[in-house]
mmCIF file of C-alpha atoms in Angstrom:
data_model
loop_
_atom_site.group_PDB
_atom_site.id
_atom_site.type_symbol
_atom_site.label_atom_id
_atom_site.label_comp_id
_atom_site.label_asym_id
_atom_site.label_seq_id
_atom_site.Cartn_x
_atom_site.Cartn_y
_atom_site.Cartn_z
ATOM 1 C CA PHE A 1 1.809 -20.091 -8.202
ATOM 2 C CA ARG A 2 4.791 -19.055 -10.271
ATOM 3 C CA PRO A 3 7.235 -16.329 -9.177
ATOM 4 C CA ASP A 4 7.659 -13.255 -11.223
ATOM 5 C CA TYR A 5 11.267 -12.487 -10.618
ATOM 6 C CA ALA A 6 10.964 -9.005 -12.246
ATOM 7 C CA THR A 7 8.952 -8.057 -8.995
ATOM 8 C CA LEU A 8 11.745 -9.127 -6.644
ATOM 9 C CA THR A 9 12.491 -6.186 -4.341
ATOM 10 C CA SER A 10 14.141 -5.738 -0.931
ATOM 11 C CA VAL A 11 12.090 -5.063 2.152
ATOM 12 C CA PRO A 12 13.934 -1.995 3.552
ATOM 13 C CA TRP A 13 12.041 -1.868 6.767
ATOM 14 C CA GLU A 14 13.038 -5.338 7.983
ATOM 15 C CA THR A 15 16.120 -5.742 10.194
ATOM 16 C CA ASP A 16 17.018 -9.119 8.732
ATOM 17 C CA PRO A 17 17.821 -9.275 5.010
ATOM 18 C CA THR A 18 14.343 -9.784 3.466
ATOM 19 C CA ALA A 19 12.863 -9.681 -0.014
ATOM 20 C CA GLN A 20 9.373 -9.784 -1.445
ATOM 21 C CA LEU A 21 8.126 -11.309 -4.680
ATOM 22 C CA ILE A 22 4.845 -11.500 -6.498
ATOM 23 C CA HIS A 23 3.589 -14.728 -7.977
ATOM 24 C CA ASP A 24 1.228 -15.347 -10.887
ATOM 25 C CA ALA A 25 -1.666 -17.722 -10.330
ATOM 26 C CA TYR A 26 -1.918 -20.888 -12.416
ATOM 27 C CA THR A 27 -4.254 -23.922 -12.294
ATOM 28 C CA ARG A 28 -2.873 -27.364 -11.407
ATOM 29 C CA GLU A 29 -2.940 -28.019 -15.106
ATOM 30 C CA GLY A 30 -0.606 -25.074 -15.732
ATOM 31 C CA ALA A 31 -3.098 -22.666 -17.297
ATOM 32 C CA PRO A 32 -3.183 -19.067 -16.020
ATOM 33 C CA VAL A 33 -6.166 -18.457 -13.626
ATOM 34 C CA GLU A 34 -8.288 -16.229 -15.880
ATOM 35 C CA THR A 35 -9.714 -14.120 -12.992
ATOM 36 C CA ALA A 36 -6.402 -13.425 -11.239
ATOM 37 C CA PRO A 37 -5.839 -9.657 -11.361
ATOM 38 C CA ARG A 38 -2.376 -9.828 -12.851
ATOM 39 C CA ASN A 39 -3.671 -12.168 -15.631
ATOM 40 C CA VAL A 40 -6.632 -9.789 -16.318
ATOM 41 C CA LEU A 41 -4.232 -6.937 -16.586
ATOM 42 C CA LYS A 42 -1.990 -8.965 -19.005
ATOM 43 C CA ARG A 43 -4.979 -9.571 -21.305
ATOM 44 C CA ILE A 44 -5.954 -5.925 -21.210
ATOM 45 C CA LEU A 45 -2.383 -4.861 -22.029
ATOM 46 C CA LYS A 46 -2.381 -7.258 -24.931
ATOM 47 C CA LEU A 47 -5.571 -5.680 -26.325
ATOM 48 C CA TYR A 48 -3.947 -2.265 -26.103
ATOM 49 C CA ASP A 49 -0.799 -3.531 -27.860
ATOM 50 C CA GLU A 50 -2.844 -4.954 -30.668
ATOM 51 C CA LYS A 51 -4.360 -1.627 -31.327
ATOM 52 C CA GLY A 52 -0.960 0.059 -31.135
ATOM 53 C CA TRP A 53 -1.955 1.939 -28.062
ATOM 54 C CA GLU A 54 0.150 2.642 -25.001
ATOM 55 C CA PRO A 55 -1.879 2.777 -21.755
ATOM 56 C CA VAL A 56 -0.878 5.172 -18.954
ATOM 57 C CA VAL A 57 -2.243 4.744 -15.464
ATOM 58 C CA ALA A 58 -1.801 6.322 -12.002
ATOM 59 C CA PRO A 59 -2.654 3.914 -9.203
ATOM 60 C CA GLU A 60 -4.182 5.264 -6.022
ATOM 61 C CA ILE A 61 -3.720 3.492 -2.660
ATOM 62 C CA GLU A 62 -6.387 4.688 -0.127
ATOM 63 C CA PHE A 63 -6.166 3.659 3.438
ATOM 64 C CA TYR A 64 -7.082 4.588 6.977
ATOM 65 C CA LEU A 65 -4.781 4.874 9.903
ATOM 66 C CA VAL A 66 -6.157 3.133 12.976
ATOM 67 C CA LYS A 67 -4.930 2.530 16.449
ATOM 68 C CA PRO A 68 -3.755 -1.035 17.048
ATOM 69 C CA ASN A 69 -6.698 -3.188 18.156
ATOM 70 C CA ALA A 70 -6.070 -6.749 19.195
ATOM 71 C CA ASP A 71 -9.564 -7.412 20.118
ATOM 72 C CA PRO A 72 -12.005 -7.816 17.205
ATOM 73 C CA ASP A 73 -14.993 -7.120 19.620
ATOM 74 C CA TYR A 74 -13.889 -3.483 19.861
ATOM 75 C CA PRO A 75 -14.453 -1.027 16.991
ATOM 76 C CA LEU A 76 -11.507 0.577 15.151
ATOM 77 C CA GLU A 77 -10.597 4.093 16.255
ATOM 78 C CA PRO A 78 -8.403 6.710 14.647
ATOM 79 C CA PRO A 79 -4.929 7.072 16.044
ATOM 80 C CA THR A 80 -3.716 10.046 18.115
ATOM 81 C CA GLY A 81 -1.432 12.370 16.118
ATOM 82 C CA ARG A 82 1.485 14.347 17.435
ATOM 83 C CA SER A 83 -0.858 16.968 18.868
ATOM 84 C CA GLY A 84 -2.210 14.379 21.249
ATOM 85 C CA ARG A 85 -5.779 14.485 19.920
ATOM 86 C CA PRO A 86 -7.445 11.791 17.753
ATOM 87 C CA GLU A 87 -8.648 12.727 14.419
ATOM 88 C CA VAL A 88 -12.485 13.297 13.889
ATOM 89 C CA GLY A 89 -12.645 13.617 10.069
ATOM 90 C CA ARG A 90 -13.659 16.475 7.824
ATOM 91 C CA GLN A 91 -10.119 17.483 7.065
ATOM 92 C CA SER A 92 -10.041 16.943 3.309
ATOM 93 C CA TYR A 93 -6.723 17.849 1.755
ATOM 94 C CA SER A 94 -5.549 19.428 5.002
ATOM 95 C CA ILE A 95 -1.835 19.884 5.333
ATOM 96 C CA SER A 96 -2.167 20.265 9.151
ATOM 97 C CA ALA A 97 -3.959 16.880 9.296
ATOM 98 C CA LEU A 98 -0.997 15.307 7.366
ATOM 99 C CA ASN A 99 1.418 17.023 9.776
ATOM 100 C CA GLU A 100 -0.162 15.098 12.637
ATOM 101 C CA PHE A 101 1.664 12.008 11.214
ATOM 102 C CA ASP A 102 4.867 13.610 9.803
ATOM 103 C CA ASP A 103 7.074 10.708 10.827
ATOM 104 C CA LEU A 104 4.933 8.161 9.162
ATOM 105 C CA ILE A 105 4.596 10.294 6.047
ATOM 106 C CA ASP A 106 8.357 10.695 5.814
ATOM 107 C CA ASP A 107 8.814 6.909 6.230
ATOM 108 C CA ILE A 108 6.287 6.160 3.510
ATOM 109 C CA TYR A 109 8.243 8.457 1.044
ATOM 110 C CA ASP A 110 11.581 7.136 2.089
ATOM 111 C CA LEU A 111 10.664 3.405 1.999
ATOM 112 C CA SER A 112 8.794 3.770 -1.251
ATOM 113 C CA GLU A 113 11.731 5.413 -2.910
ATOM 114 C CA GLN A 114 13.980 2.576 -1.737
ATOM 115 C CA GLN A 115 11.619 0.108 -3.479
ATOM 116 C CA GLY A 116 11.494 2.158 -6.676
ATOM 117 C CA LEU A 117 7.866 3.396 -6.190
ATOM 118 C CA GLU A 118 7.458 7.083 -7.246
ATOM 119 C CA ILE A 119 4.876 8.823 -5.172
ATOM 120 C CA ASP A 120 3.254 11.766 -6.836
ATOM 121 C CA THR A 121 0.938 12.917 -4.029
ATOM 122 C CA LEU A 122 0.077 11.799 -0.446
ATOM 123 C CA ILE A 123 -3.050 13.571 0.713
ATOM 124 C CA HIS A 124 -5.530 13.428 3.587
ATOM 125 C CA GLU A 125 -9.048 12.460 2.457
ATOM 126 C CA GLU A 126 -12.482 13.124 3.998
ATOM 127 C CA GLY A 127 -12.664 10.543 6.770
ATOM 128 C CA ALA A 128 -10.825 10.422 10.103
ATOM 129 C CA ALA A 129 -7.215 9.486 9.387
ATOM 130 C CA GLN A 130 -8.133 8.578 5.740
ATOM 131 C CA MET A 131 -5.165 8.941 3.437
ATOM 132 C CA GLU A 132 -4.517 8.488 -0.271
ATOM 133 C CA ILE A 133 -1.276 7.942 -2.054
ATOM 134 C CA ASN A 134 -1.139 8.716 -5.723
ATOM 135 C CA ILE A 135 1.580 6.905 -7.661
ATOM 136 C CA ARG A 136 3.207 8.785 -10.600
ATOM 137 C CA HIS A 137 1.686 8.050 -13.973
ATOM 138 C CA GLY A 138 3.339 5.390 -16.137
ATOM 139 C CA ASN A 139 2.984 2.288 -18.102
ATOM 140 C CA PRO A 140 0.892 -0.281 -16.133
ATOM 141 C CA SER A 141 3.234 -3.098 -16.948
ATOM 142 C CA ASN A 142 5.843 -1.337 -14.872
ATOM 143 C CA LEU A 143 3.623 0.209 -12.324
ATOM 144 C CA ARG A 144 1.717 -3.083 -11.574
ATOM 145 C CA THR A 145 4.956 -4.518 -10.325
ATOM 146 C CA ARG A 146 6.097 -1.523 -8.249
ATOM 147 C CA SER A 147 2.794 -0.546 -6.722
ATOM 148 C CA SER A 148 1.735 -4.018 -5.763
ATOM 149 C CA CYS A 149 5.109 -4.852 -4.312
ATOM 150 C CA SER A 150 5.582 -1.772 -2.334
ATOM 151 C CA SER A 151 4.231 -1.336 1.051
ATOM 152 C CA ALA A 152 5.860 1.001 3.517
ATOM 153 C CA ARG A 153 6.169 0.035 7.073
ATOM 154 C CA SER A 154 7.633 2.585 9.474
ATOM 155 C CA ALA A 155 10.684 1.505 11.342
ATOM 156 C CA ARG A 156 9.815 4.070 14.014
ATOM 157 C CA PRO A 157 7.886 2.893 17.055
ATOM 158 C CA ARG A 158 5.298 5.680 16.517
ATOM 159 C CA CYS A 159 3.384 4.486 13.513
ATOM 160 C CA GLY A 160 3.058 1.528 11.111
ATOM 161 C CA THR A 161 1.754 1.331 7.578
ATOM 162 C CA ILE A 162 0.315 -0.706 4.754
ATOM 163 C CA CYS A 163 0.484 -4.472 5.258
ATOM 164 C CA MET A 164 2.166 -3.982 8.583
ATOM 165 C CA PRO A 165 2.813 -7.134 10.686
ATOM 166 C CA PRO A 166 0.413 -7.125 13.595
ATOM 167 C CA SER A 167 3.364 -7.907 15.987
ATOM 168 C CA CYS A 168 4.715 -4.316 15.296
ATOM 169 C CA PRO A 169 4.771 -2.353 18.483
ATOM 170 C CA SER A 170 3.401 0.848 16.878
ATOM 171 C CA ARG A 171 0.768 3.331 17.964
ATOM 172 C CA CYS A 172 -1.087 3.287 14.682
ATOM 173 C CA ARG A 173 -1.543 0.990 11.667
ATOM 174 C CA ILE A 174 -2.811 1.352 8.182
ATOM 175 C CA SER A 175 -5.622 -1.060 7.603
ATOM 176 C CA PRO A 176 -6.454 -1.343 3.959
ATOM 177 C CA VAL A 177 -9.655 -3.605 4.449
ATOM 178 C CA ARG A 178 -9.940 -5.044 7.840
ATOM 179 C CA PRO A 179 -7.643 -5.105 10.881
ATOM 180 C CA CYS A 180 -5.469 -8.049 11.538
ATOM 181 C CA THR A 181 -6.002 -9.292 15.124
ATOM 182 C CA SER A 182 -3.448 -12.057 15.080
ATOM 183 C CA THR A 183 -0.421 -11.722 17.297
ATOM 184 C CA SER A 184 1.737 -14.110 15.193
ATOM 185 C CA ARG A 185 3.650 -12.968 12.212
#
């Protein structure tokens, strides 16, 4: 791996001074790993450049909020919102469904702004506690850095967010693919 210092950004939700940095994947011989997502994107951007085109993209980040679950034998469940009731789904694009997690939504906007990530829209999708963040349109060479670096973790004890450490004492967590059941950081 080789660090890409252009991706260096502070991690505003950490109490100790912390930064994050994306690395590019290389083989032991020093050649770029052809299938690494950032290298694939670099090749695609080069093709656009050769044609004189300027690509514009708007990344989407879809995720589910789930209650913390330290036991992998138990299924994931939607979190309880501020109304005290767990979500059941079928609330597509509902403002009241988003309002159930106002503190978390505010934290996502605030922390994303601190990392230079411009959110265009944050909406509730079809599933129970299924959310989607739409990043403002832009050049992928800039957005790839910002959107892949940015993950918002709530500092409030109420809810956590994307890539949240499993040790966080929150009531809900965003789990992009699968829950992390480890108790170590």
